[in-house]
Backbone atoms as SQL, in Angstrom:
CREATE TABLE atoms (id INTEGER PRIMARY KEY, chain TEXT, resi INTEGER, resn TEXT, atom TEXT, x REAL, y REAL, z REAL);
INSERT INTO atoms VALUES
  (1, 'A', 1, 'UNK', 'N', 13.805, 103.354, 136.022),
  (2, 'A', 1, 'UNK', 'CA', 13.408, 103.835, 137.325),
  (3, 'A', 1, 'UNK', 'C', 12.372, 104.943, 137.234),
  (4, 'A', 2, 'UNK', 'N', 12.121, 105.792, 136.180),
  (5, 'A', 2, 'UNK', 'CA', 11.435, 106.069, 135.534),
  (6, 'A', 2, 'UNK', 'C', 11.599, 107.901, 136.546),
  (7, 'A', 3, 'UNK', 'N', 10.769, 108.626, 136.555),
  (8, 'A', 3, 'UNK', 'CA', 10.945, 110.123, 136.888),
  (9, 'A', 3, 'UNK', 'C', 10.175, 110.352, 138.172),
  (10, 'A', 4, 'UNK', 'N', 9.380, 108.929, 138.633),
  (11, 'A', 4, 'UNK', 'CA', 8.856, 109.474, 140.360),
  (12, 'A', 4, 'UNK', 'C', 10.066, 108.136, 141.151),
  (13, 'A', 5, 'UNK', 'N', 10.956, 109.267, 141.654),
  (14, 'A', 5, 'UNK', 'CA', 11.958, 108.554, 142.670),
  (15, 'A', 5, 'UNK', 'C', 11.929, 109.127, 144.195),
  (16, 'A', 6, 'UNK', 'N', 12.104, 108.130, 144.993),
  (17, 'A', 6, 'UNK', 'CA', 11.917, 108.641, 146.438),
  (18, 'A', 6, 'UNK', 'C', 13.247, 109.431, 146.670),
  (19, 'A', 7, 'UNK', 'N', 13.376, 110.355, 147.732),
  (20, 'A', 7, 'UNK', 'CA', 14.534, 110.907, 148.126),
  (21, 'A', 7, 'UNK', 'C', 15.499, 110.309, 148.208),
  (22, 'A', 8, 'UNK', 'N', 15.105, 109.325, 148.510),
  (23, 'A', 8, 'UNK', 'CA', 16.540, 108.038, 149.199),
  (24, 'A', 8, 'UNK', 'C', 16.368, 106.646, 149.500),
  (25, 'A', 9, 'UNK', 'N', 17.568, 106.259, 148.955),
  (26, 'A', 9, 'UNK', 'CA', 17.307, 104.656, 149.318),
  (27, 'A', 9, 'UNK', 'C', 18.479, 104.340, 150.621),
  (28, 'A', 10, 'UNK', 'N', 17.782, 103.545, 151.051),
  (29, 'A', 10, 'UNK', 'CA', 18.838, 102.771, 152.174),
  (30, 'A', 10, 'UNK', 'C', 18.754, 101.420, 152.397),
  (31, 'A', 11, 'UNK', 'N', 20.125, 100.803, 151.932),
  (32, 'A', 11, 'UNK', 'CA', 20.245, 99.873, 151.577),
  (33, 'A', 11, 'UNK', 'C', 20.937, 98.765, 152.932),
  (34, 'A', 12, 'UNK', 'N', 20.561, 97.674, 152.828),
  (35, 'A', 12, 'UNK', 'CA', 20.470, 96.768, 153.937),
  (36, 'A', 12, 'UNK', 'C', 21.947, 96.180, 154.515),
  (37, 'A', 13, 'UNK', 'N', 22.621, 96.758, 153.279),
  (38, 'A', 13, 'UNK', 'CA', 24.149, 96.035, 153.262),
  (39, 'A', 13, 'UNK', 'C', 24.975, 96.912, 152.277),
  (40, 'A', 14, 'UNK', 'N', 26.243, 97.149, 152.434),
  (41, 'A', 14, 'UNK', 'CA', 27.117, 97.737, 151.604),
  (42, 'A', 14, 'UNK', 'C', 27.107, 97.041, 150.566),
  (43, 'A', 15, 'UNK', 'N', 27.248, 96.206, 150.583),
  (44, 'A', 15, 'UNK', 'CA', 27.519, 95.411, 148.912),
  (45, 'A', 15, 'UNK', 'C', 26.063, 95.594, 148.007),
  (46, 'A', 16, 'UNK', 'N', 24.698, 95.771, 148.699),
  (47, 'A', 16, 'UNK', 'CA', 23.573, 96.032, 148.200),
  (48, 'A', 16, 'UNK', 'C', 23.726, 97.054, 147.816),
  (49, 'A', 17, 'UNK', 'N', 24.046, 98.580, 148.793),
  (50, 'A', 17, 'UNK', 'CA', 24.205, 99.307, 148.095),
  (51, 'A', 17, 'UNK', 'C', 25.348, 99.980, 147.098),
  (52, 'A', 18, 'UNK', 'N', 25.921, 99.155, 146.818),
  (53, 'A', 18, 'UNK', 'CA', 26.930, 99.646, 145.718),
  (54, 'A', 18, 'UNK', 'C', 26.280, 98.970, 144.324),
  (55, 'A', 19, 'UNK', 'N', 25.379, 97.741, 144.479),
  (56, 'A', 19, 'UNK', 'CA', 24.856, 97.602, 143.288),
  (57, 'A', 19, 'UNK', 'C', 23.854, 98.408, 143.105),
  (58, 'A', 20, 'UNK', 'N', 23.016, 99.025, 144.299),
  (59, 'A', 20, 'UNK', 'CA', 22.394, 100.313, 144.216),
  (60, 'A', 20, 'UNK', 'C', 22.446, 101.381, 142.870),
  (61, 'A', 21, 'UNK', 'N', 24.162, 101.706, 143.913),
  (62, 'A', 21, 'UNK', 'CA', 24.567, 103.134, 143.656),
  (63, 'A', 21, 'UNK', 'C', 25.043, 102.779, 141.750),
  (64, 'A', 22, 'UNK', 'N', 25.341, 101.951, 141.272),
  (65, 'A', 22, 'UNK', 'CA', 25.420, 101.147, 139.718),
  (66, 'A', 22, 'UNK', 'C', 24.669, 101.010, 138.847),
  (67, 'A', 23, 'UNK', 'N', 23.047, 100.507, 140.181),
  (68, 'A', 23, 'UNK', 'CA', 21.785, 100.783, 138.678),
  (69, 'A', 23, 'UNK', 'C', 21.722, 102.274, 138.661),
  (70, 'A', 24, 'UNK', 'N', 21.704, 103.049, 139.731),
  (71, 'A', 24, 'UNK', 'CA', 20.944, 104.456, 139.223),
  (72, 'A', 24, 'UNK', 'C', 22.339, 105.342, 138.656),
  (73, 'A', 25, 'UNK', 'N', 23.520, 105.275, 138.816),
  (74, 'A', 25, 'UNK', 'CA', 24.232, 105.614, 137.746),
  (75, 'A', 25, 'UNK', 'C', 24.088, 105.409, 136.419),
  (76, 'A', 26, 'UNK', 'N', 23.882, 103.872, 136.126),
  (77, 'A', 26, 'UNK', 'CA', 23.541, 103.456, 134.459),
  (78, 'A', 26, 'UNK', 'C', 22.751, 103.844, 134.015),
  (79, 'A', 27, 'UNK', 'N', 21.359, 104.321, 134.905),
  (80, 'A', 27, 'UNK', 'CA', 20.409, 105.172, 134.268),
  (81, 'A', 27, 'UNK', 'C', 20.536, 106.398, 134.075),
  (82, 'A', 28, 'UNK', 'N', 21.360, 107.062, 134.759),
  (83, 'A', 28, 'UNK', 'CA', 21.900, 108.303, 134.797),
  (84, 'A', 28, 'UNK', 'C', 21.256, 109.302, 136.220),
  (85, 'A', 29, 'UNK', 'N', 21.031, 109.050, 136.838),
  (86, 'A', 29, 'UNK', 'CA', 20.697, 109.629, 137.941),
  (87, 'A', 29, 'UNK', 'C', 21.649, 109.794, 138.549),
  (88, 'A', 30, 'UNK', 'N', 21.567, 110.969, 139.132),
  (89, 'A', 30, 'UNK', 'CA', 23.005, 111.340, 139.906),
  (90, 'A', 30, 'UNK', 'C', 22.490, 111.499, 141.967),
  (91, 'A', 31, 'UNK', 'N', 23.969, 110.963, 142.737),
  (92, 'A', 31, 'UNK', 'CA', 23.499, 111.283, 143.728),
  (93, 'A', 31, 'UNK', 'C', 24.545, 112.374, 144.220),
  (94, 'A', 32, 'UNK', 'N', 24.381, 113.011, 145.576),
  (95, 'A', 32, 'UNK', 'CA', 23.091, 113.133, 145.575),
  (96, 'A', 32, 'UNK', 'C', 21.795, 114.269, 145.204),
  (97, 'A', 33, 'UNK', 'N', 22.446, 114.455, 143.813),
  (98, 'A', 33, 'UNK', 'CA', 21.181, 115.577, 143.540),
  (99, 'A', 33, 'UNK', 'C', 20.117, 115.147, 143.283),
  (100, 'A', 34, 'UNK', 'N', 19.889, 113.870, 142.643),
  (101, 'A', 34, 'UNK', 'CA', 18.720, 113.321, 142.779),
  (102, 'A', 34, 'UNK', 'C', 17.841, 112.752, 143.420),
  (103, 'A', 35, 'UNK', 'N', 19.197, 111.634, 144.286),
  (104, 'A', 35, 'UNK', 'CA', 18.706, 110.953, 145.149),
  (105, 'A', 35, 'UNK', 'C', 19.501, 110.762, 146.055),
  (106, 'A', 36, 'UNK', 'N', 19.417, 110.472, 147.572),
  (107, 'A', 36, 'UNK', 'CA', 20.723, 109.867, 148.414),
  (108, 'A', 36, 'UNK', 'C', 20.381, 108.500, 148.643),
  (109, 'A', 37, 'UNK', 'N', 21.461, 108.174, 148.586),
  (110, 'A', 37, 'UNK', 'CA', 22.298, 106.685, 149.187),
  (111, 'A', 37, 'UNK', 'C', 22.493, 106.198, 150.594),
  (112, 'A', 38, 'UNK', 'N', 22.343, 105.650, 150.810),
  (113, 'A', 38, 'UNK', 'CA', 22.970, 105.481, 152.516),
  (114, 'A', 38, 'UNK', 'C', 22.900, 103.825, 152.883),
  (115, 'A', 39, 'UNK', 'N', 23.866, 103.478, 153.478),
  (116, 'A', 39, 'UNK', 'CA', 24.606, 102.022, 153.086),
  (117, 'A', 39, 'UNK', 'C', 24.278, 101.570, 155.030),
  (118, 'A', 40, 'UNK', 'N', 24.364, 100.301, 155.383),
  (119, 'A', 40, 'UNK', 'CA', 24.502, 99.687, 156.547),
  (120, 'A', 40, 'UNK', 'C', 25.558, 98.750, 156.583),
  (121, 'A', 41, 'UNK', 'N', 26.649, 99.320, 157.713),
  (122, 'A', 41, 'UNK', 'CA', 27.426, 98.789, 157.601),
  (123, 'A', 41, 'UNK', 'C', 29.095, 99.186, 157.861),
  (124, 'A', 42, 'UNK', 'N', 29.119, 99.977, 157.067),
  (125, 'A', 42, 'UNK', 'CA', 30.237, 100.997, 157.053),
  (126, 'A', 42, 'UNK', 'C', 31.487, 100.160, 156.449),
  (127, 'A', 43, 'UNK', 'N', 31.567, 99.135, 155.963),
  (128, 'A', 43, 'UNK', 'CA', 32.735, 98.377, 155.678),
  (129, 'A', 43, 'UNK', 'C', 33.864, 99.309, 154.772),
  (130, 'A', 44, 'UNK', 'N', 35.144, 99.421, 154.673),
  (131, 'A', 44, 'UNK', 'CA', 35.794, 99.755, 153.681),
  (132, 'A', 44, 'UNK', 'C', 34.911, 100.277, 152.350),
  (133, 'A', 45, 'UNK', 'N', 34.697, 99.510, 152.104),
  (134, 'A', 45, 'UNK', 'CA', 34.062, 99.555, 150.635),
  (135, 'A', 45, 'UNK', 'C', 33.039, 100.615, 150.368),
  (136, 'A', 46, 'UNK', 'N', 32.810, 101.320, 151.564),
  (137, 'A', 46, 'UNK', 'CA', 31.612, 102.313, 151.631),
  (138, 'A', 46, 'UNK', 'C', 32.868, 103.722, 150.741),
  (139, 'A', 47, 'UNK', 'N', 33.711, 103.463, 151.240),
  (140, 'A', 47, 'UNK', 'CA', 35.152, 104.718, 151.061),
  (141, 'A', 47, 'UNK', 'C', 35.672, 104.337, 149.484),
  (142, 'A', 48, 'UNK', 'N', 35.330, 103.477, 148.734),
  (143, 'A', 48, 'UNK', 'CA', 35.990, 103.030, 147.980),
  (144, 'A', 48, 'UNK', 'C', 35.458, 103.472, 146.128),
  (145, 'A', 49, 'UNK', 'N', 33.981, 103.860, 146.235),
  (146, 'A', 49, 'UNK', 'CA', 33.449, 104.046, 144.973),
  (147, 'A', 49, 'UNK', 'C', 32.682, 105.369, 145.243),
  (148, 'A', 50, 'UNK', 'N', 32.354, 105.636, 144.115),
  (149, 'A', 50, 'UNK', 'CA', 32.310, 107.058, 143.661),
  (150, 'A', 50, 'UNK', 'C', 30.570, 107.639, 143.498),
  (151, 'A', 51, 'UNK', 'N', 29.677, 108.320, 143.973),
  (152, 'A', 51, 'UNK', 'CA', 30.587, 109.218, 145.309),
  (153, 'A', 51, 'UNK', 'C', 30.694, 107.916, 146.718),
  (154, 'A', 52, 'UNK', 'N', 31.208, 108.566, 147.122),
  (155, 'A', 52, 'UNK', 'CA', 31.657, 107.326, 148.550),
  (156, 'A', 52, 'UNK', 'C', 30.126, 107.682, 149.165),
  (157, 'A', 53, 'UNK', 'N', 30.056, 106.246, 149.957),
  (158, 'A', 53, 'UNK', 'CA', 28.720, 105.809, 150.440),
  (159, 'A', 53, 'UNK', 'C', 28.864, 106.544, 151.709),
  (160, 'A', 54, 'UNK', 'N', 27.547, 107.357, 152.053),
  (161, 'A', 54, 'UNK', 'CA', 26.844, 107.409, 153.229),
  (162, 'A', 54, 'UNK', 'C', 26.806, 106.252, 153.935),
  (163, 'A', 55, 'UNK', 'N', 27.089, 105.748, 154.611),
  (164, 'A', 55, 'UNK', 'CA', 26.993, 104.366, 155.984),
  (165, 'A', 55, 'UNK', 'C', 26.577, 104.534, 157.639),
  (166, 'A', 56, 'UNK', 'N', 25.430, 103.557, 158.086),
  (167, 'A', 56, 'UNK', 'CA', 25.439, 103.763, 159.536),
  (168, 'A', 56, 'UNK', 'C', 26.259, 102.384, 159.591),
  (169, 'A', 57, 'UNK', 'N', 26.873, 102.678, 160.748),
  (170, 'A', 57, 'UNK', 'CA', 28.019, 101.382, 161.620),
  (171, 'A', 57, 'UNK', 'C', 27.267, 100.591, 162.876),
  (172, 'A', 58, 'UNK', 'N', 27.408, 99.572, 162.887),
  (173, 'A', 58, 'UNK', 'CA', 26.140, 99.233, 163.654),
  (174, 'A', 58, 'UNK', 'C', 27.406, 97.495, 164.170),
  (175, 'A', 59, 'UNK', 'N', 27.423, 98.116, 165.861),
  (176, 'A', 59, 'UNK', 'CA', 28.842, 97.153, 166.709),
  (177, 'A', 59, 'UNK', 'C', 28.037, 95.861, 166.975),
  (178, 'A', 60, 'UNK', 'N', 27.898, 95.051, 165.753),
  (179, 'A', 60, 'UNK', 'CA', 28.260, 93.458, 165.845),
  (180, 'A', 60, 'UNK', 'C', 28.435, 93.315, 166.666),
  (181, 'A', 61, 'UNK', 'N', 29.624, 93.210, 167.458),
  (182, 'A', 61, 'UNK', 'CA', 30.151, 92.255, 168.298),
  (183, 'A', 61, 'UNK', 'C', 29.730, 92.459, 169.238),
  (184, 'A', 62, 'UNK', 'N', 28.892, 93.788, 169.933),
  (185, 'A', 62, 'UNK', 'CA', 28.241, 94.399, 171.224),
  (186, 'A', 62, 'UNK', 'C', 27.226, 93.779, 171.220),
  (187, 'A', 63, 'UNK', 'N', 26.105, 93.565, 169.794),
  (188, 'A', 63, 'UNK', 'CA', 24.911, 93.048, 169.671),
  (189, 'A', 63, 'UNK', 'C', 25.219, 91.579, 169.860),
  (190, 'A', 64, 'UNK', 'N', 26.090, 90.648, 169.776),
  (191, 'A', 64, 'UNK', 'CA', 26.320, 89.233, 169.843),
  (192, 'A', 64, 'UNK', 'C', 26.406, 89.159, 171.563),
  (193, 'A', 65, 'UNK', 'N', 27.317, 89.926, 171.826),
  (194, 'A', 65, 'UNK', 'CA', 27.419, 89.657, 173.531),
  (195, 'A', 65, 'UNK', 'C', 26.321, 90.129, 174.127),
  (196, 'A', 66, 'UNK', 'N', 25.456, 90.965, 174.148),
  (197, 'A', 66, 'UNK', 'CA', 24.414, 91.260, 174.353),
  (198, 'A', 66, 'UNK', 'C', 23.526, 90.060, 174.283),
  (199, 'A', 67, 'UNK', 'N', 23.073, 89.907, 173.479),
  (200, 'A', 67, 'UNK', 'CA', 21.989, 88.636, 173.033),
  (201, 'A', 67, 'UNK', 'C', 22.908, 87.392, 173.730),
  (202, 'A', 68, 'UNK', 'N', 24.103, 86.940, 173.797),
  (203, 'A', 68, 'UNK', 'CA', 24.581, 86.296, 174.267),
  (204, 'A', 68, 'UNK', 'C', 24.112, 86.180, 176.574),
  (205, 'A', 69, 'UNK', 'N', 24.323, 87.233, 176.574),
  (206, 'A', 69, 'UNK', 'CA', 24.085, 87.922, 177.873),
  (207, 'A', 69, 'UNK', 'C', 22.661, 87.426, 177.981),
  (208, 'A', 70, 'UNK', 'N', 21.635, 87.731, 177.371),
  (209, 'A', 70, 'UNK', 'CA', 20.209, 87.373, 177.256),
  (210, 'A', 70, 'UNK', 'C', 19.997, 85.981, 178.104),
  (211, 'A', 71, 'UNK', 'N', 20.477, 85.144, 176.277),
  (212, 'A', 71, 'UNK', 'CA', 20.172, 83.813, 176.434),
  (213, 'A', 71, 'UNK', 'C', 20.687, 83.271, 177.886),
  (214, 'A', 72, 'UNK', 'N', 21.790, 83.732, 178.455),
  (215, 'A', 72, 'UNK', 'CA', 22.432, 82.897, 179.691),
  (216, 'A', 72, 'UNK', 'C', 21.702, 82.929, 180.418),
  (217, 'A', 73, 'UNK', 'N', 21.191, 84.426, 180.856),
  (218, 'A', 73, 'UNK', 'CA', 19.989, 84.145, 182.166),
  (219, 'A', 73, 'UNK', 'C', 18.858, 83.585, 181.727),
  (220, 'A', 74, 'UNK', 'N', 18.347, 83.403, 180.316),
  (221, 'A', 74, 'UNK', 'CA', 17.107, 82.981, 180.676),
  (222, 'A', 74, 'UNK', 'C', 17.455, 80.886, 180.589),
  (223, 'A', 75, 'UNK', 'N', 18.499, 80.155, 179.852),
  (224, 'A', 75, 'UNK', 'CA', 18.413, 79.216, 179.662),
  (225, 'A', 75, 'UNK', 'C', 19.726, 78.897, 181.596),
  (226, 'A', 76, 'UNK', 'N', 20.384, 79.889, 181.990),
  (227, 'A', 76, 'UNK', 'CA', 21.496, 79.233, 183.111),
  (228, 'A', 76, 'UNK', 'C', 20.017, 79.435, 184.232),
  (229, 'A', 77, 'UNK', 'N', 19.633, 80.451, 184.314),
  (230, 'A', 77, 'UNK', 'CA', 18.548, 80.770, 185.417),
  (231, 'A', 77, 'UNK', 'C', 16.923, 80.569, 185.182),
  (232, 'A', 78, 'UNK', 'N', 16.673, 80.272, 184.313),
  (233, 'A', 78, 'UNK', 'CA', 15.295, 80.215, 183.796),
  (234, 'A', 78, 'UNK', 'C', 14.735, 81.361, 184.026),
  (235, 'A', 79, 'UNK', 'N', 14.961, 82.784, 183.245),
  (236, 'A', 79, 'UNK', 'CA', 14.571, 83.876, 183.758),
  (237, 'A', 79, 'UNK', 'C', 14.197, 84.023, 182.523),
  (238, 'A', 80, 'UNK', 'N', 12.923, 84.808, 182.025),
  (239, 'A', 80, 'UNK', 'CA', 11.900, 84.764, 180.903),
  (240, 'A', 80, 'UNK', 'C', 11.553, 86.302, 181.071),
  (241, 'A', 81, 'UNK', 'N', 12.515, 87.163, 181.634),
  (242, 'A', 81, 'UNK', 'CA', 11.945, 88.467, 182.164),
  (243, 'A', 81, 'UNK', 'C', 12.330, 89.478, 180.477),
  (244, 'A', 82, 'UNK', 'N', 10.858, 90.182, 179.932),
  (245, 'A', 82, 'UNK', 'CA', 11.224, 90.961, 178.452),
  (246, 'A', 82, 'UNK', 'C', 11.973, 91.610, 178.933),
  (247, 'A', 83, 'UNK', 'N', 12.856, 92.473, 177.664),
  (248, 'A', 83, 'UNK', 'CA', 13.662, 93.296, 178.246),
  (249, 'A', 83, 'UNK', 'C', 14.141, 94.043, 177.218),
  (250, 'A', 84, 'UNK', 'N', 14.676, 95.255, 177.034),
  (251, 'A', 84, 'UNK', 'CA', 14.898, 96.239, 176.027),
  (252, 'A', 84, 'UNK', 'C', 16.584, 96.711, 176.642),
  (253, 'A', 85, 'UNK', 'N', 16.806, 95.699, 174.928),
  (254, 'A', 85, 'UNK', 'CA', 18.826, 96.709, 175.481),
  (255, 'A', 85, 'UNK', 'C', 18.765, 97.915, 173.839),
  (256, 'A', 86, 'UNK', 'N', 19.402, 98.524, 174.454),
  (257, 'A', 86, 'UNK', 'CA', 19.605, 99.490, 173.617),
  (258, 'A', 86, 'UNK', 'C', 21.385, 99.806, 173.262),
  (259, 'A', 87, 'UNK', 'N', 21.634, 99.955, 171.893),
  (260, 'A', 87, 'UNK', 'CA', 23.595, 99.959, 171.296),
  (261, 'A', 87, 'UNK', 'C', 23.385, 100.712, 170.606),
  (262, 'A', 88, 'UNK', 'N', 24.176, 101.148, 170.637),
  (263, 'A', 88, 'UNK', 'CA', 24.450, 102.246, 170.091),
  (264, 'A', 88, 'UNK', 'C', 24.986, 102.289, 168.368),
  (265, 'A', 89, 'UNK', 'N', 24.453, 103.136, 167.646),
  (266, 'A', 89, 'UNK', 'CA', 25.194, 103.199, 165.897),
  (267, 'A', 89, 'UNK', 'C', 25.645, 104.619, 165.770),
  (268, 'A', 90, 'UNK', 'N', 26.433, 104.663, 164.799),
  (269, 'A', 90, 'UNK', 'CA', 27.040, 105.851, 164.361),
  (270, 'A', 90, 'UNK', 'C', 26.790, 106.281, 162.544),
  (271, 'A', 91, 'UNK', 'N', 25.837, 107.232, 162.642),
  (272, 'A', 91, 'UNK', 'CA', 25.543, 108.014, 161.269),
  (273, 'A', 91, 'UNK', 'C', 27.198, 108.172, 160.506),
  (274, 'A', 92, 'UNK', 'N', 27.619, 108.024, 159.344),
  (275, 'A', 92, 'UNK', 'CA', 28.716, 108.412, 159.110),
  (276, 'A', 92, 'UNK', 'C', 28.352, 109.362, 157.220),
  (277, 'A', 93, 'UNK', 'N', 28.482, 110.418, 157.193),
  (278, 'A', 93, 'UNK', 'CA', 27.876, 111.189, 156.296),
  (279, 'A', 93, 'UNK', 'C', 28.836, 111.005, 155.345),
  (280, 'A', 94, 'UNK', 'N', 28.935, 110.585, 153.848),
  (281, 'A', 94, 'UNK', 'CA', 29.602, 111.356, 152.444),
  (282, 'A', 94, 'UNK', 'C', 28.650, 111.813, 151.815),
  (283, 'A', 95, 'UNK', 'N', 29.504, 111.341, 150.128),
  (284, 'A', 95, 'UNK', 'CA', 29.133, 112.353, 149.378),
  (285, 'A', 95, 'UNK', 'C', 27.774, 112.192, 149.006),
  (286, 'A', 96, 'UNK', 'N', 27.290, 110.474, 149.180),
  (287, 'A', 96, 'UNK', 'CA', 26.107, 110.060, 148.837),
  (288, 'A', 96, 'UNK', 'C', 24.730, 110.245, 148.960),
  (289, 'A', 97, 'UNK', 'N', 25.017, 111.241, 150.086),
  (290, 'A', 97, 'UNK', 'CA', 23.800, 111.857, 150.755),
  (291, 'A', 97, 'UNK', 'C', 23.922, 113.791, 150.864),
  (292, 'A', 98, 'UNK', 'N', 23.295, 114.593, 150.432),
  (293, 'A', 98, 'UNK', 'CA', 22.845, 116.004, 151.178),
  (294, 'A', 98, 'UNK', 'C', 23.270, 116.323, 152.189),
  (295, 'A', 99, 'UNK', 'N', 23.990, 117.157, 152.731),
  (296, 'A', 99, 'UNK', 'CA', 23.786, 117.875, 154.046),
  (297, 'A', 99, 'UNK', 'C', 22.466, 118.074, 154.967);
């Protein structure tokens, strides 16, 4: 990984970042004094390895009914109107990341 590392990685999926948080251990980089971590997702598994993952939580099931909600009016009503929904996520801080 060599000695120019960015502050932080953030990884697309918990399970990504735990193989993450594995290569830059084996190299010896430590987080987060070297670098922070931060996981999407929040599953168990964020709580489970060492240091425990930084995770944002991001409500599935709000984003399915949502988009669900979408498609009805535009395919039940033929309504084609853009539109911006906004859901909400939750930052959840460990050890993987700085204050």
């Amino acid at each position: 990984l060599g000695e120019q590392l960015p502050p932080a990685f953030f990884a697309a999926s918990d399970s990504l970042a735990i193989g993450a948080l594995r290569a830059l251990q084996e190299a010896g980089i430590s987080l987060p004094d070297r670098v922070s971590l931060i996981s999407f997702n929040d599953t168990s598994l964020t709580k489970q390895v060492y240091p425990p993952l930084s995770s944002i939580t991001v409500y599935t099931e709000e984003m399915g009914r949502a988009g669900m909600d979408i498609l009805n009016k535009e395919v039940l009503h033929g309504r084609k109107i853009p539109s911006l929904t906004m859901l909400g996520t939750r930052l959840t801080l460990r050890e993987s990341t700085l204050p």
